[in-house]
């Protein structure tokens, strides 16, 4: 699973509290960023990830700096890399803030989430419009095949 910036240019964003939840079983996979970046990373050569505390929503957060032209992906740690069928009917949620850009203006191209399993993948733009440079915003989407535009085996 990853969250992508489809643009270029000295963009810095903060990511706080990523949660996959399955209400039918009570199962969840969560990153709170309370004491580290918890294994979240970026694709090779695309930027850097740094843990910052305090300042998250609440607690700490992972700060992603994309200062290389091309696609930057925030890549989830191994805890998220598993069979997610048990989360069908649950939700994916995260909090996001745009901390800086090279131009000092908002970038509307941020926030597509891609879930990959083997050779299959599904993507969804969870951030409609512009990410705030002033405050944390929560985003969420149902974890259902129809929402992600895929069929379920």
Coordinates of C-alpha atoms in Angstrom, one line a residue:
X1 CA 0.0 0.0 0.0
X2 CA 1.3 3.5 -0.8
X3 CA 0.2 7.1 -0.9
X4 CA 1.6 9.0 -3.9
X5 CA 2.4 12.5 -4.9
X6 CA 2.0 12.6 -8.7
X7 CA 4.0 15.7 -9.1
X8 CA 7.5 17.1 -8.6
X9 CA 9.1 19.8 -6.6
X10 CA 10.2 20.2 -3.0
X11 CA 6.9 19.2 -1.6
X12 CA 6.8 18.3 2.1
X13 CA 3.7 16.6 3.7
X14 CA 3.0 15.2 7.0
X15 CA 1.2 11.8 7.5
X16 CA -0.4 10.9 10.8
X17 CA -2.4 8.0 12.0
X18 CA -2.9 5.5 9.2
X19 CA -5.6 3.0 10.0
X20 CA -7.1 -0.1 8.3
X21 CA -10.1 -1.3 10.3
X22 CA -12.4 -4.3 9.9
X23 CA -15.5 -3.7 12.0
X24 CA -16.8 -7.3 11.6
X25 CA -13.8 -8.7 13.4
X26 CA -12.5 -5.7 15.3
X27 CA -9.1 -6.2 13.6
X28 CA -7.0 -3.2 12.7
X29 CA -3.6 -2.3 11.3
X30 CA -2.5 1.1 12.6
X31 CA 0.5 3.5 12.5
X32 CA 0.3 6.2 15.1
X33 CA 3.8 7.6 14.6
X34 CA 4.1 8.2 18.3
X35 CA 7.8 7.3 18.6
X36 CA 9.1 6.8 15.0
X37 CA 8.2 6.7 11.3
X38 CA 7.2 3.0 12.1
X39 CA 8.9 1.6 9.0
X40 CA 7.1 3.9 6.4
X41 CA 9.5 4.7 3.6
X42 CA 9.6 6.3 0.1
X43 CA 10.4 4.7 -3.2
X44 CA 14.2 4.7 -4.0
X45 CA 15.6 8.1 -4.9
X46 CA 12.3 9.9 -4.7
X47 CA 12.8 11.8 -1.4
X48 CA 13.1 11.4 2.3
X49 CA 11.0 10.4 5.3
X50 CA 11.6 11.9 8.8
X51 CA 9.8 11.3 12.1
X52 CA 8.8 14.5 13.8
X53 CA 7.3 14.9 17.3
X54 CA 5.2 16.6 18.4
X55 CA 2.9 18.2 15.8
X56 CA 1.0 15.3 14.4
X57 CA -2.7 14.7 14.8
X58 CA -2.1 14.0 17.7
X59 CA 1.4 13.0 18.7
X60 CA 4.1 12.6 16.1
X61 CA 4.0 12.2 12.4
X62 CA 6.0 11.1 9.3
X63 CA 7.3 14.0 7.2
X64 CA 7.8 13.2 3.5
X65 CA 10.0 15.5 1.5
X66 CA 9.8 15.1 -2.3
X67 CA 12.5 17.1 -3.9
X68 CA 13.1 15.1 -7.0
X69 CA 11.2 15.3 -10.2
X70 CA 9.0 12.3 -10.7
X71 CA 6.7 10.1 -8.6
X72 CA 7.1 9.9 -4.9
X73 CA 5.4 7.1 -3.0
X74 CA 4.9 6.8 0.8
X75 CA 5.3 3.1 1.2
X76 CA 3.6 1.3 4.1
X77 CA 5.6 -1.0 6.4
X78 CA 5.4 -4.8 6.4
X79 CA 2.5 -4.8 8.9
X80 CA 0.3 -3.5 6.0
X81 CA 1.7 -6.0 3.4
X82 CA -0.7 -8.9 3.8
X83 CA -3.9 -10.4 2.7
X84 CA -6.5 -7.7 3.3
X85 CA -9.6 -9.7 2.4
X86 CA -10.5 -9.8 6.1
X87 CA -10.8 -6.0 6.0
X88 CA -13.5 -6.1 3.4
X89 CA -16.3 -3.7 4.6
X90 CA -13.8 -1.9 6.8
X91 CA -12.1 1.4 6.1
X92 CA -8.8 3.0 5.3
X93 CA -8.1 6.3 6.9
X94 CA -5.3 8.8 7.4
X95 CA -4.6 12.4 8.3
X96 CA -2.6 14.6 6.0
X97 CA -1.1 18.1 6.0
X98 CA 0.9 19.9 3.3
X99 CA 3.9 21.5 5.1
X100 CA 5.7 23.3 2.3
X101 CA 6.1 23.5 -1.5
X102 CA 8.8 25.1 -3.6
X103 CA 6.3 27.7 -4.8
X104 CA 4.5 28.2 -1.5
X105 CA 1.2 27.3 -3.1
X106 CA -1.0 24.2 -2.6
X107 CA -0.7 21.3 -5.0
X108 CA -3.9 19.6 -6.0
X109 CA -2.2 16.4 -7.2
X110 CA -1.6 14.7 -3.9
X111 CA -3.3 11.7 -2.3
X112 CA -3.8 8.7 -4.5
X113 CA -3.6 5.4 -2.5
X114 CA -2.6 2.2 -4.3
X115 CA -3.1 -1.2 -2.7
X116 CA -1.0 -3.9 -4.4
X117 CA -1.1 -7.7 -4.0
X118 CA 1.1 -9.7 -6.3
X119 CA 0.3 -8.6 -9.9
X120 CA -3.0 -7.0 -8.9
X121 CA -3.4 -3.4 -7.8
X122 CA -6.2 -0.9 -7.1
X123 CA -5.9 2.8 -6.8
X124 CA -8.2 5.5 -5.4
X125 CA -7.7 9.3 -5.1
X126 CA -8.7 9.8 -1.4
X127 CA -7.8 13.5 -1.4
X128 CA -10.2 15.4 -3.6
X129 CA -8.9 18.9 -4.2
X130 CA -6.1 20.6 -2.3
X131 CA -4.4 19.4 0.8
X132 CA -4.4 22.1 3.5
X133 CA -1.2 23.9 4.4
X134 CA -2.9 25.2 7.6
X135 CA -4.3 22.2 9.4
X136 CA -4.5 18.5 9.5
X137 CA -7.3 16.9 7.5
X138 CA -8.7 13.4 7.9
X139 CA -9.4 11.3 4.8
X140 CA -11.1 7.9 4.6
X141 CA -12.5 5.4 2.1
X142 CA -14.4 2.1 2.5
X143 CA -12.4 -1.0 1.9
X144 CA -14.8 -2.6 -0.7
X145 CA -14.2 -3.9 -4.1
X146 CA -16.8 -1.6 -5.7
X147 CA -15.2 1.5 -4.1
X148 CA -11.8 0.6 -5.5
X149 CA -13.1 -0.5 -8.9
X150 CA -12.1 -4.1 -8.7
X151 CA -13.9 -7.4 -8.6
X152 CA -13.6 -9.8 -5.7
X153 CA -12.7 -13.4 -6.2

